[in-house]
Structures are given as C-alpha cells and as structure tokens.
N, CA, C and O atoms as a GROMACS GRO file, in nm:
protein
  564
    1UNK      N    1  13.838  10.155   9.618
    1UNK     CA    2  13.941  10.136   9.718
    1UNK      C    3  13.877  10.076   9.844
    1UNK      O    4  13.794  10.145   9.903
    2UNK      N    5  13.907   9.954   9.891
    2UNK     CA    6  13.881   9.824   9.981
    2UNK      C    7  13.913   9.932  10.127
    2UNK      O    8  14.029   9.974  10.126
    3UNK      N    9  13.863   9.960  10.198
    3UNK     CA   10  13.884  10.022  10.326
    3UNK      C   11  13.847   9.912  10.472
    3UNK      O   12  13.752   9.834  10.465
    4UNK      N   13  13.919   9.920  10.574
    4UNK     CA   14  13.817   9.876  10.700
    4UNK      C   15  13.665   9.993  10.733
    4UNK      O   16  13.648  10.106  10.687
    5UNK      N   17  13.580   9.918  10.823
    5UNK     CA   18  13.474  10.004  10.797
    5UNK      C   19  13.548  10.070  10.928
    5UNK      O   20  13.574  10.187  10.903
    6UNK      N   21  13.587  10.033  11.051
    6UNK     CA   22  13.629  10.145  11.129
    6UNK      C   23  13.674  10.254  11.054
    6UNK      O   24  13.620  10.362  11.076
    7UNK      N   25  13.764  10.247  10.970
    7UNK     CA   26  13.841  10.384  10.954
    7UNK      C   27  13.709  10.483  10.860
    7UNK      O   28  13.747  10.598  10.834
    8UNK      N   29  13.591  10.454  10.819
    8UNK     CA   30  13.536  10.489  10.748
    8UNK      C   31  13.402  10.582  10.812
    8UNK      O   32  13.352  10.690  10.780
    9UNK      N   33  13.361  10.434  10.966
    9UNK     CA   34  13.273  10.475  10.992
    9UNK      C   35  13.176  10.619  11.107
    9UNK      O   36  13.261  10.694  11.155
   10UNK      N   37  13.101  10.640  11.128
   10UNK     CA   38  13.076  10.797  11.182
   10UNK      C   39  13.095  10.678  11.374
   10UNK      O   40  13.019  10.584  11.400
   11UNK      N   41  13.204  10.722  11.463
   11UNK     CA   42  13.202  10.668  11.557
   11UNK      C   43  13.156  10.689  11.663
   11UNK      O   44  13.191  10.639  11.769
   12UNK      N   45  13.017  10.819  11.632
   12UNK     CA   46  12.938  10.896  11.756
   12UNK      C   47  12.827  10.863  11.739
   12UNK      O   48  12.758  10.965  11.726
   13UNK      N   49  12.751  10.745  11.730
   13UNK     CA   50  12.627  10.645  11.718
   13UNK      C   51  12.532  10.716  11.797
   13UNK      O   52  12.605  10.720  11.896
   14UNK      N   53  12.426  10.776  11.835
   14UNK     CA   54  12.338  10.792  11.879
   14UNK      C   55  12.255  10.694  11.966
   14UNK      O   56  12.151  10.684  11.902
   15UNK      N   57  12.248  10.644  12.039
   15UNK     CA   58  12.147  10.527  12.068
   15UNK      C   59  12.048  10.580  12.216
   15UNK      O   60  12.067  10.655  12.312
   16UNK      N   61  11.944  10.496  12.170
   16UNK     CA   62  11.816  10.521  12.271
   16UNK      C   63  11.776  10.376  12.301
   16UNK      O   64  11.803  10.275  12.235
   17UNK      N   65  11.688  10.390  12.444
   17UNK     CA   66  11.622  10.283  12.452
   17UNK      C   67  11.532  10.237  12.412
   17UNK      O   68  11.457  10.335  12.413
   18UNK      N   69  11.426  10.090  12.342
   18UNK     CA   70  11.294  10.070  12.330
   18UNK      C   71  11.202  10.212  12.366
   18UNK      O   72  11.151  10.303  12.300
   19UNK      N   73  11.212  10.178  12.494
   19UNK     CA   74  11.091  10.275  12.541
   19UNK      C   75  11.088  10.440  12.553
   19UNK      O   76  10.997  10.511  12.594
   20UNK      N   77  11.237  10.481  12.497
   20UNK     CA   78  11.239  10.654  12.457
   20UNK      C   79  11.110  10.676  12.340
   20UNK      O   80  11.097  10.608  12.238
   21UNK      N   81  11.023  10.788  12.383
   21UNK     CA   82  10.920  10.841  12.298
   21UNK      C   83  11.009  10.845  12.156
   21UNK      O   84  11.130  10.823  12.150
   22UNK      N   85  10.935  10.874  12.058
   22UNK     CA   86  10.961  10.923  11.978
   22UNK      C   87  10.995  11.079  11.900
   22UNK      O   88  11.048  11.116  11.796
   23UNK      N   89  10.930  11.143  12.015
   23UNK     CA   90  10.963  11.296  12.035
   23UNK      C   91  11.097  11.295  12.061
   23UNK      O   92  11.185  11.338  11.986
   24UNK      N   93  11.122  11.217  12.230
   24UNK     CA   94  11.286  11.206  12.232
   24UNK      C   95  11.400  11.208  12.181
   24UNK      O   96  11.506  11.262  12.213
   25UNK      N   97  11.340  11.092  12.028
   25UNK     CA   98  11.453  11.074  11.963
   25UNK      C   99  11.479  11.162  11.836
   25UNK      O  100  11.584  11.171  11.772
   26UNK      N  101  11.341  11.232  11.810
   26UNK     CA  102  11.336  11.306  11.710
   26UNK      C  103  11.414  11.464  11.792
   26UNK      O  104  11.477  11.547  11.726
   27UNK      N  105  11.398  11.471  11.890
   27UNK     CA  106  11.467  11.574  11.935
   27UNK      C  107  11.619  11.537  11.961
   27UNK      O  108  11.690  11.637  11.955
   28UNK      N  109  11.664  11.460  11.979
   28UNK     CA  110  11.829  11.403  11.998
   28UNK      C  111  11.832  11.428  11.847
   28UNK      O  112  11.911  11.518  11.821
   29UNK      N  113  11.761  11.370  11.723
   29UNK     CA  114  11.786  11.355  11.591
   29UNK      C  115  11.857  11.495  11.572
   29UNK      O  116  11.978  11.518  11.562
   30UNK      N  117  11.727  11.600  11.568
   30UNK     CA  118  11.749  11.748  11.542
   30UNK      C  119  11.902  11.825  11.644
   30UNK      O  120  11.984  11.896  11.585
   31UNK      N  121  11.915  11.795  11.787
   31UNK     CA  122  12.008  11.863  11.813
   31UNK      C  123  12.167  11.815  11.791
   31UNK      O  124  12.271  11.876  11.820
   32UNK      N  125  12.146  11.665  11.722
   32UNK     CA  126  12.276  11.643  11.645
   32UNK      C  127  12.285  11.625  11.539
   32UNK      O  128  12.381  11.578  11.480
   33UNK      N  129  12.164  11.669  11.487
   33UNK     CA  130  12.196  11.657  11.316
   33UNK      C  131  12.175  11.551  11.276
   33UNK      O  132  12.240  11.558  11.172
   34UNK      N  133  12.132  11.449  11.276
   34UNK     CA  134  12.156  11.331  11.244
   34UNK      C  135  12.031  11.256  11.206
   34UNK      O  136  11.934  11.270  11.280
   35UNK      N  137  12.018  11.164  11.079
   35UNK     CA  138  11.864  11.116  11.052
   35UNK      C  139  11.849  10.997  11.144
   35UNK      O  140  11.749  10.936  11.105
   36UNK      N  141  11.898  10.942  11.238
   36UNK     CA  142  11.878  10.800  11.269
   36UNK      C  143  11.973  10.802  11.399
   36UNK      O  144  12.086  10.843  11.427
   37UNK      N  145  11.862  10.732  11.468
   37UNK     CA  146  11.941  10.664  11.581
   37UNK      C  147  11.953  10.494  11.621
   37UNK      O  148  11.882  10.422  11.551
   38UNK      N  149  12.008  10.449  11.692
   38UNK     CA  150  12.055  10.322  11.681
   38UNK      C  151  11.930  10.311  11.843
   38UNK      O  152  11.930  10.381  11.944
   39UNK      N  153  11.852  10.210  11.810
   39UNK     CA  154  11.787  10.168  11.938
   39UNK      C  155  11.844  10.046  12.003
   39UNK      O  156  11.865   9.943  11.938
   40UNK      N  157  11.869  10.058  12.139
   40UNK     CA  158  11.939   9.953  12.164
   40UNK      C  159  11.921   9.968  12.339
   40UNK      O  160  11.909  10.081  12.388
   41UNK      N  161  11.922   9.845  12.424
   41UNK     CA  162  11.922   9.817  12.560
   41UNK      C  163  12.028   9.740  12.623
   41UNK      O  164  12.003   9.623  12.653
   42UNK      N  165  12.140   9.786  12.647
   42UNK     CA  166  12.267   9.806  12.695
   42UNK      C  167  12.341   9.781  12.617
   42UNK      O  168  12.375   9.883  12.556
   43UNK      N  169  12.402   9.664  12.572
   43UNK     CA  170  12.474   9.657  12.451
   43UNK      C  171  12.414   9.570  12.334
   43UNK      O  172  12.484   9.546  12.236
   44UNK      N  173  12.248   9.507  12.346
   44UNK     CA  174  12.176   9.447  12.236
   44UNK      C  175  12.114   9.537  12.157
   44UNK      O  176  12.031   9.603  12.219
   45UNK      N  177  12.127   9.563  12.039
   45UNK     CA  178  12.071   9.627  11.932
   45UNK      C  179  11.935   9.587  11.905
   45UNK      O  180  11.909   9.468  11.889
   46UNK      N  181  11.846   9.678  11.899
   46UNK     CA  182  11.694   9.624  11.902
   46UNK      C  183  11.676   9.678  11.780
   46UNK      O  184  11.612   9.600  11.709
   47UNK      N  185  11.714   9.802  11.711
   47UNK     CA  186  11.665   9.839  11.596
   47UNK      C  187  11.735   9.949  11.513
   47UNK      O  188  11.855   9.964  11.491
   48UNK      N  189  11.668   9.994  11.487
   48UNK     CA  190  11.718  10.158  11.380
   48UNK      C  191  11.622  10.208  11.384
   48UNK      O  192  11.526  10.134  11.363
   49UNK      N  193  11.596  10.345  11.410
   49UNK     CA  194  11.482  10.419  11.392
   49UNK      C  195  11.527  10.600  11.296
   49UNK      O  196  11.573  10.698  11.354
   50UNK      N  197  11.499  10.592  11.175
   50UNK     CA  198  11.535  10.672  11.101
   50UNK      C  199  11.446  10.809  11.120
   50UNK      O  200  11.357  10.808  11.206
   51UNK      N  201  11.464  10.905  11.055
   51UNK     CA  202  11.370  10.990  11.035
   51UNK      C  203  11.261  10.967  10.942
   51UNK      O  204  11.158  11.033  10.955
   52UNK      N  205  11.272  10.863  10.829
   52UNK     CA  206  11.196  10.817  10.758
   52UNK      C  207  11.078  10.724  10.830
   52UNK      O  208  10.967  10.707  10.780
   53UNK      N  209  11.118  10.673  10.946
   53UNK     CA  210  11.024  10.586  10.989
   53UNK      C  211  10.928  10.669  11.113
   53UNK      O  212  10.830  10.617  11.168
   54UNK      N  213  10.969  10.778  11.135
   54UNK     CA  214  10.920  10.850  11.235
   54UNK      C  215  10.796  10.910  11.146
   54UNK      O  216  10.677  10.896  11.172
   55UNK      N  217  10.847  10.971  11.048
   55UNK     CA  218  10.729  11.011  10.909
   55UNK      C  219  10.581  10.890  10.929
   55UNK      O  220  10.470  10.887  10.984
   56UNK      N  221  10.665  10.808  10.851
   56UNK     CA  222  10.576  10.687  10.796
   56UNK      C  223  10.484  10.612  10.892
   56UNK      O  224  10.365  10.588  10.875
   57UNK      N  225  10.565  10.576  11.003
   57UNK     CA  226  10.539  10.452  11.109
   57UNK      C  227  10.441  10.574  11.222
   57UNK      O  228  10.347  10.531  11.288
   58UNK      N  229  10.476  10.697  11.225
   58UNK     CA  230  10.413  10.789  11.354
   58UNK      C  231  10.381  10.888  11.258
   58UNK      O  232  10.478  10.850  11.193
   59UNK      N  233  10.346  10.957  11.205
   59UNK     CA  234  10.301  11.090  11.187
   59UNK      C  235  10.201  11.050  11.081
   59UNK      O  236  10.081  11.070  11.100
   60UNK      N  237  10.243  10.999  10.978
   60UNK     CA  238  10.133  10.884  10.860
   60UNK      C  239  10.045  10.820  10.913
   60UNK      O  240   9.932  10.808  10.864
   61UNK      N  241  10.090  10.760  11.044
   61UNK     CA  242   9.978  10.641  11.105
   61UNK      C  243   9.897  10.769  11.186
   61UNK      O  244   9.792  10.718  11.225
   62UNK      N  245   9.898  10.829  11.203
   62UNK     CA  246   9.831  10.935  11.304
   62UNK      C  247   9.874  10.899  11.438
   62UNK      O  248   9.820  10.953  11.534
   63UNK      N  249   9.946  10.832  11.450
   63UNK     CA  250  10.047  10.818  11.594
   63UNK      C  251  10.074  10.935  11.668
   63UNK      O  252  10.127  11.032  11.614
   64UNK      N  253  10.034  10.936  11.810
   64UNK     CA  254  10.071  11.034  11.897
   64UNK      C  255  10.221  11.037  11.927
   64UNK      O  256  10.239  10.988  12.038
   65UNK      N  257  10.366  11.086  11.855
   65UNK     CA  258  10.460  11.091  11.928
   65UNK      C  259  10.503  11.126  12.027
   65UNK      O  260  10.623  11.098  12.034
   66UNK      N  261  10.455  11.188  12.133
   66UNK     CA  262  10.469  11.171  12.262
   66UNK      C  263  10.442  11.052  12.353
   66UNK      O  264  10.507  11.027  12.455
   67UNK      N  265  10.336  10.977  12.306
   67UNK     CA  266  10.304  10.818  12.325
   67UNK      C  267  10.370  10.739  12.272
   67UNK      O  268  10.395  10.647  12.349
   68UNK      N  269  10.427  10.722  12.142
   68UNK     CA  270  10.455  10.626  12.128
   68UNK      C  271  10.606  10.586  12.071
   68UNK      O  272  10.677  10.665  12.009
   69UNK      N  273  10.638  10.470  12.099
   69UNK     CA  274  10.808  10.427  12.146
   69UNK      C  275  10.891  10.427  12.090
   69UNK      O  276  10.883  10.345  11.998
   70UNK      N  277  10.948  10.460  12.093
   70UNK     CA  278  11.103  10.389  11.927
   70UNK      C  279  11.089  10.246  11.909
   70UNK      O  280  11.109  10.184  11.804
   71UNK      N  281  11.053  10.199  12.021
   71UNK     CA  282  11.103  10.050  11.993
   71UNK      C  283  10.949   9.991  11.906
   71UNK      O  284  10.962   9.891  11.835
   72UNK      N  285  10.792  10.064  11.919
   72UNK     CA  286  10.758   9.977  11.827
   72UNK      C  287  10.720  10.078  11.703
   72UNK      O  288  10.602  10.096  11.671
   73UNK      N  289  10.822  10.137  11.642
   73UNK     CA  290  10.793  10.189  11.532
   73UNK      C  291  10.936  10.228  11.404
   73UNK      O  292  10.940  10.287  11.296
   74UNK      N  293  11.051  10.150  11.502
   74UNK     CA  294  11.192  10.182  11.439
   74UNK      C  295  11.150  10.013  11.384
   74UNK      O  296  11.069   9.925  11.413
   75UNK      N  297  11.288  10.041  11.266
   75UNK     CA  298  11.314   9.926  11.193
   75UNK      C  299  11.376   9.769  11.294
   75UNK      O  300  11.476   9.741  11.360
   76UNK      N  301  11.235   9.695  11.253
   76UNK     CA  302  11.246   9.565  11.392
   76UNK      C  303  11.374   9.481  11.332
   76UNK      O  304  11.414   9.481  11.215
   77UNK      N  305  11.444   9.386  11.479
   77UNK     CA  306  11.509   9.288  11.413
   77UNK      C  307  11.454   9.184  11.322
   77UNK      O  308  11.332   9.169  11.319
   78UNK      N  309  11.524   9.118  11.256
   78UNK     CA  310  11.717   9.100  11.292
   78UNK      C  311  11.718   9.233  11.238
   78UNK      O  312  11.624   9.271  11.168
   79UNK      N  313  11.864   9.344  11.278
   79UNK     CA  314  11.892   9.460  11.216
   79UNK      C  315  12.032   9.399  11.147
   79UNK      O  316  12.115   9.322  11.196
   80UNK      N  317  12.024   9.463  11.015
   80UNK     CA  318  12.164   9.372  10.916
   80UNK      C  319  12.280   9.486  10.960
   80UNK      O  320  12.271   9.607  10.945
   81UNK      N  321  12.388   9.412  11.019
   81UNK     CA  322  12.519   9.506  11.095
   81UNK      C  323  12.615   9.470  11.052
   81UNK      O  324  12.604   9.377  10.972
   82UNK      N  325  12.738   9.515  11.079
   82UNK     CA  326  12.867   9.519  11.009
   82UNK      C  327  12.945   9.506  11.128
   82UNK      O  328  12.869   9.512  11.224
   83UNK      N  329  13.068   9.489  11.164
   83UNK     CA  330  13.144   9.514  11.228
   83UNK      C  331  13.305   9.594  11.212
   83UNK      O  332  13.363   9.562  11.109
   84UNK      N  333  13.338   9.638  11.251
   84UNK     CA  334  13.488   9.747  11.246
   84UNK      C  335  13.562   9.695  11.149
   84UNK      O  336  13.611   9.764  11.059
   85UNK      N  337  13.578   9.533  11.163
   85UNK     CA  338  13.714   9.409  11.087
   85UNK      C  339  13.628   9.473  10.914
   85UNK      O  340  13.692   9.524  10.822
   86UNK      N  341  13.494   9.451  10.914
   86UNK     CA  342  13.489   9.430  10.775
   86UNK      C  343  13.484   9.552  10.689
   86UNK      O  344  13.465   9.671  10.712
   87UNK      N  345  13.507   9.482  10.585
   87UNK     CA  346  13.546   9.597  10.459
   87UNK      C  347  13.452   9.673  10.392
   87UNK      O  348  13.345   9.615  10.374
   88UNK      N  349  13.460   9.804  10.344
   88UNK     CA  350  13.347   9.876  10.281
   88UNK      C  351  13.285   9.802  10.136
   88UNK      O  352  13.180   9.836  10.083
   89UNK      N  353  13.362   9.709  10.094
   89UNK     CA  354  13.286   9.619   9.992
   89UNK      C  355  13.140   9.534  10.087
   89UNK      O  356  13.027   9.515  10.042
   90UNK      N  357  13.180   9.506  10.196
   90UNK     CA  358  13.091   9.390  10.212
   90UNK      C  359  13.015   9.474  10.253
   90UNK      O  360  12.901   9.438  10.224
   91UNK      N  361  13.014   9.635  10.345
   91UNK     CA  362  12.912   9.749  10.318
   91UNK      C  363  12.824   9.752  10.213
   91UNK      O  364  12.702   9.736  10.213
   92UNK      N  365  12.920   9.780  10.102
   92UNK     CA  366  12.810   9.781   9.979
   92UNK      C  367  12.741   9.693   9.924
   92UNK      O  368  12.632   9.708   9.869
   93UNK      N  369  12.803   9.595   9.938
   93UNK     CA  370  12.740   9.414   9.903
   93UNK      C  371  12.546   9.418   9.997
   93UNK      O  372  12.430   9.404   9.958
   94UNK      N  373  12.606   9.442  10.114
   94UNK     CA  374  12.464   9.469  10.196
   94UNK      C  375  12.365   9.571  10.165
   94UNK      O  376  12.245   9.543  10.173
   95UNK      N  377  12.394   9.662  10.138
   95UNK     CA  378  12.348   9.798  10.142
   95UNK      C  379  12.250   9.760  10.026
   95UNK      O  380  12.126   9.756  10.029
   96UNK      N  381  12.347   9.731   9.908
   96UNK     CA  382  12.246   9.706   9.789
   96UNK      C  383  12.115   9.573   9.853
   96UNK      O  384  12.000   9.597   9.891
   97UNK      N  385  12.192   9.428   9.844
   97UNK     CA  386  12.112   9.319   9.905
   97UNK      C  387  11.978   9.365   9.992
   97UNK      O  388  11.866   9.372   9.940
   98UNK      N  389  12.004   9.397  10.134
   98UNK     CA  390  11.911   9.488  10.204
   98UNK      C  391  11.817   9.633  10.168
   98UNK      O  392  11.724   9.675  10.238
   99UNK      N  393  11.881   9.708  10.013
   99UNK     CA  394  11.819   9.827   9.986
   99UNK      C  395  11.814   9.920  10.120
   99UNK      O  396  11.706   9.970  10.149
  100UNK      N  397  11.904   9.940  10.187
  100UNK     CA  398  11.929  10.031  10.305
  100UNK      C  399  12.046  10.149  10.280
  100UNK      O  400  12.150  10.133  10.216
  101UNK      N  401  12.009  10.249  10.336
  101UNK     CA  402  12.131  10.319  10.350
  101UNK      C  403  12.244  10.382  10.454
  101UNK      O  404  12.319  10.479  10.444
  102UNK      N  405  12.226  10.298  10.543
  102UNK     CA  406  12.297  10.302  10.651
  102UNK      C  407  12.293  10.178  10.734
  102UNK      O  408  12.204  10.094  10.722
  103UNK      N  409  12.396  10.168  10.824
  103UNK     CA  410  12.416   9.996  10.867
  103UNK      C  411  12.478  10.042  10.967
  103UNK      O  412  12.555  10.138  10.958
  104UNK      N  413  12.443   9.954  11.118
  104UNK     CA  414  12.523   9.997  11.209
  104UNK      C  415  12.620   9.891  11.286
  104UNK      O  416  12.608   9.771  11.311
  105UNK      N  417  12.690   9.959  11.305
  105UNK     CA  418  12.863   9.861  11.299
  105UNK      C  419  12.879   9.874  11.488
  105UNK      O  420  12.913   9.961  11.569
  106UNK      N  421  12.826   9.710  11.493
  106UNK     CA  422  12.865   9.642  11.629
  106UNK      C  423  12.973   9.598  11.659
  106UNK      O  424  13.035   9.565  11.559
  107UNK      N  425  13.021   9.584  11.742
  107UNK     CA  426  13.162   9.451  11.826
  107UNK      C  427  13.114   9.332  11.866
  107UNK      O  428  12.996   9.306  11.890
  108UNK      N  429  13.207   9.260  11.874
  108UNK     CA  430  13.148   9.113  11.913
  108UNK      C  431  13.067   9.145  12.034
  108UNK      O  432  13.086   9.241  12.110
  109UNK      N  433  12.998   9.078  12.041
  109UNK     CA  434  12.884   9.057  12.150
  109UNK      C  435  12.742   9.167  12.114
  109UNK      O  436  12.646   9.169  12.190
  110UNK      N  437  12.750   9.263  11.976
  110UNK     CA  438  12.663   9.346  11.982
  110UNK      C  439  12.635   9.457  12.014
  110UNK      O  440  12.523   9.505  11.996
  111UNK      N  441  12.752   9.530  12.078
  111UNK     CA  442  12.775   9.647  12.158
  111UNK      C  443  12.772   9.775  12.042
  111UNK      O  444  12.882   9.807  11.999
  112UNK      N  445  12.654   9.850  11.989
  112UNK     CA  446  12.671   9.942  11.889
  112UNK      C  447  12.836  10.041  11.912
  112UNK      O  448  12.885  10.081  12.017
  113UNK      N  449  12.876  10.051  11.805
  113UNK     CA  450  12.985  10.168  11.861
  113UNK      C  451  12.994  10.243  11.654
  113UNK      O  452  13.097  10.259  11.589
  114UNK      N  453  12.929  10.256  11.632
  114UNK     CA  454  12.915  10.405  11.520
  114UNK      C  455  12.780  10.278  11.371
  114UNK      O  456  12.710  10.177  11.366
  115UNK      N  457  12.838  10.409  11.276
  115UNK     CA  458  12.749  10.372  11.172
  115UNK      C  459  12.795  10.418  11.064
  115UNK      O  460  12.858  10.524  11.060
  116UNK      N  461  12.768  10.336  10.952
  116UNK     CA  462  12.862  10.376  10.823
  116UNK      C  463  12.735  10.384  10.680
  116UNK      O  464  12.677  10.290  10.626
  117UNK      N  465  12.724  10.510  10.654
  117UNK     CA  466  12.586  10.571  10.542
  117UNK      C  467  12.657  10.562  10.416
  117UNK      O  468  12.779  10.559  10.402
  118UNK      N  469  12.566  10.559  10.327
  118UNK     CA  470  12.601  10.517  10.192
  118UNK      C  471  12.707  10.654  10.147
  118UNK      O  472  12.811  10.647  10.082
  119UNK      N  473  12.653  10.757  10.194
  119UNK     CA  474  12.722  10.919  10.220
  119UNK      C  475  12.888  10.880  10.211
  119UNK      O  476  12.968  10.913  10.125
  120UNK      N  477  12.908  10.799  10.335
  120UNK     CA  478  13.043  10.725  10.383
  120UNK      C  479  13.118  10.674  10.286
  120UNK      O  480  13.237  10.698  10.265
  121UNK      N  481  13.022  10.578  10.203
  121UNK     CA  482  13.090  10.529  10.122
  121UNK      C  483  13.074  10.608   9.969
  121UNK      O  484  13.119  10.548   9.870
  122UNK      N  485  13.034  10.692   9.958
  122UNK     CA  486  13.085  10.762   9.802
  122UNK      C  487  13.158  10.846   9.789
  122UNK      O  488  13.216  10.890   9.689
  123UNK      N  489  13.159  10.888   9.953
  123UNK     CA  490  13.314  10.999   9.972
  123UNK      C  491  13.412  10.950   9.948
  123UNK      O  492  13.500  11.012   9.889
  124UNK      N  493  13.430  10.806   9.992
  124UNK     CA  494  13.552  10.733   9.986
  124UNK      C  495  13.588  10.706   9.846
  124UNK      O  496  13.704  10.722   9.807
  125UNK      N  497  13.462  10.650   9.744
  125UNK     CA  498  13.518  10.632   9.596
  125UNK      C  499  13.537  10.754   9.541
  125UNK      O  500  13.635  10.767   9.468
  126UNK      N  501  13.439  10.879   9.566
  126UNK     CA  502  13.443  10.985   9.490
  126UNK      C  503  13.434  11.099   9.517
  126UNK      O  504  13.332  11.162   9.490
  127UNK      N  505  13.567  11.168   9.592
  127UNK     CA  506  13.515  11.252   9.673
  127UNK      C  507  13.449  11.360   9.623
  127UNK      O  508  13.392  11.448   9.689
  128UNK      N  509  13.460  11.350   9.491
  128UNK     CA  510  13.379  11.460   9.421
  128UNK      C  511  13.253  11.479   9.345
  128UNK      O  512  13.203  11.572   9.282
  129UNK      N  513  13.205  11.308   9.387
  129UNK     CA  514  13.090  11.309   9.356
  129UNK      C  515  12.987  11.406   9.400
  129UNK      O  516  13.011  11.482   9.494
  130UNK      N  517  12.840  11.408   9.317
  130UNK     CA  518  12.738  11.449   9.400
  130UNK      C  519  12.682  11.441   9.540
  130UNK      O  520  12.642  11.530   9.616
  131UNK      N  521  12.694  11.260   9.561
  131UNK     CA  522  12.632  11.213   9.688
  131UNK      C  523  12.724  11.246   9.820
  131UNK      O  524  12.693  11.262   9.938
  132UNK      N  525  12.869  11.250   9.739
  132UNK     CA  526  12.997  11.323   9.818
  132UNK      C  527  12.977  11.435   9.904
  132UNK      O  528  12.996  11.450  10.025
  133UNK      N  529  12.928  11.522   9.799
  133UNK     CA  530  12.971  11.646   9.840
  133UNK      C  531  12.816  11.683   9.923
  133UNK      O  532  12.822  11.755  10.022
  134UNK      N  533  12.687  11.633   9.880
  134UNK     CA  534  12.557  11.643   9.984
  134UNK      C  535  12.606  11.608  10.098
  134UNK      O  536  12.587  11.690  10.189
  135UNK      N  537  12.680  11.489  10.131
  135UNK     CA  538  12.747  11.458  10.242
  135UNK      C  539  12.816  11.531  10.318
  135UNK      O  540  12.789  11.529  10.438
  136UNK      N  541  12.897  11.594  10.283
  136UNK     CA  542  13.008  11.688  10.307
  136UNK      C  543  12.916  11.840  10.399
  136UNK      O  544  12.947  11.905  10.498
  137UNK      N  545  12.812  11.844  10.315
  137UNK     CA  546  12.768  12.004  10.302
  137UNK      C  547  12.721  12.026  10.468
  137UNK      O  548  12.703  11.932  10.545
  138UNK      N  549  12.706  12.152  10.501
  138UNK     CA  550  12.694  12.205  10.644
  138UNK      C  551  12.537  12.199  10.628
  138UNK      O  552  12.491  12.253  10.528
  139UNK      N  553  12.453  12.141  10.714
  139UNK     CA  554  12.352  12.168  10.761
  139UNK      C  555  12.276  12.258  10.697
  139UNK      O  556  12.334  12.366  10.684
  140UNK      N  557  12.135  12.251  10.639
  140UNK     CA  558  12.036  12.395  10.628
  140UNK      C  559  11.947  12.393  10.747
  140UNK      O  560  11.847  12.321  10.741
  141UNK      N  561  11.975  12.478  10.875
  141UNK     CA  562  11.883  12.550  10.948
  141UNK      C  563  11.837  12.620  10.913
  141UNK      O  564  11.756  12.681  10.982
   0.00000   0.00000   0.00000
C-alpha cells in the first residue's frame, strides 16, 4: 500500500550541530530513545549520525567522545533524503539502492522536519510482522 511519506514519517527529528560532541548526541540519543540524529546547521543537512557510527567511527577508533564532533564522524554528505510529497515506494526503492535504514525527509530548501526507518515501513505493509512489532515494542531499560 503506496502511502505519502509525511503521513508515515516519525515528525520529531532530532537534530544537532557539526560541532555537538558526540557524548551530546549520544546523550539526546538515550534520553529520547532514539538511534540517530539528523546533523544539520540551520536548515542544511550535513549528515546522520547513528548509534552505529558512534560505535564504529568513536569508540572502535579509540576516539575520545567528549572531543570529538558529530560532524566528523556521522554519515558525510551527499545524505540520500526524501521529502513529505514522496511515496513510501520510492522509500524503499532507496533504502534497498543505498543499503540504509533510515532516510531523512527534508522540505524544499533542505530544512530537516522528521525521518522515516525501515521499522516505518513494515508496519505499514505488515503490521504483524516481526520487524513490525520490534518496532512497535516499548523500550528495554
């Protein structure tokens, strides 16, 4: 079922600047729950910085996260984005193409305003899928 990604997507985006530590964002991560934040300097999107890349890019590298930035250790541009108009097909069209699982959905000119996870889209085909219902599930603190 062909959806707009607005109606689909999570419309409380997280975003930080380049130069927020990485502690910062890993602490915004943890007190909203959320694996990823959108890096960005006013309304230009500079990146994505996941919890996966905080692992890999800072804690793997022996990176001091208190030193060092979102902006040089989140996923660099171009960042592949979506906008509100388009449809959760051309979501998935990307998602696969790119091998990503989350995409963040700009307005003209670039202005982040939410993000739509693969989570997003299997609720929508299945709400009873597996990946559905991981989605669905409350938090383990």
């Amino acid at each position: 079922m062909t959806q707009r990604i607005r109606d689909v997507m999570s419309p409380a985006a997280v975003s930080v600047e380049p130069m927020t530590t990485v502690t910062r964002a890993a602490r915004l991560m943890r007190e909203r729950d959320i694996g990823d934040v959108l890096v960005a300097y006013d309304c230009d999107l500079f990146g994505v910085l996941t919890d996966r890349d905080i692992v890999l890019r800072t804690v793997a590298d022996g990176r001091d996260p208190d030193d060092t930035t979102v902006g040089s250790v989140c996923t660099p541009p171009p960042v592949v984005t979506l906008a509100p108009e388009d449809t959760t097909d051309r979501a998935v069209e990307l998602m696969r193409r790119h091998a990503v699982r989350r995409l963040p959905v700009v307005e003209r000119g670039g202005c982040p305003v939410g993000v739509v996870s693969l989570g997003d889209l299997a609720a929508l085909e299945d709400s009873r899928s597996a990946l559905a219902d991981i989605s669905a599930a409350a938090p383990d603190h």
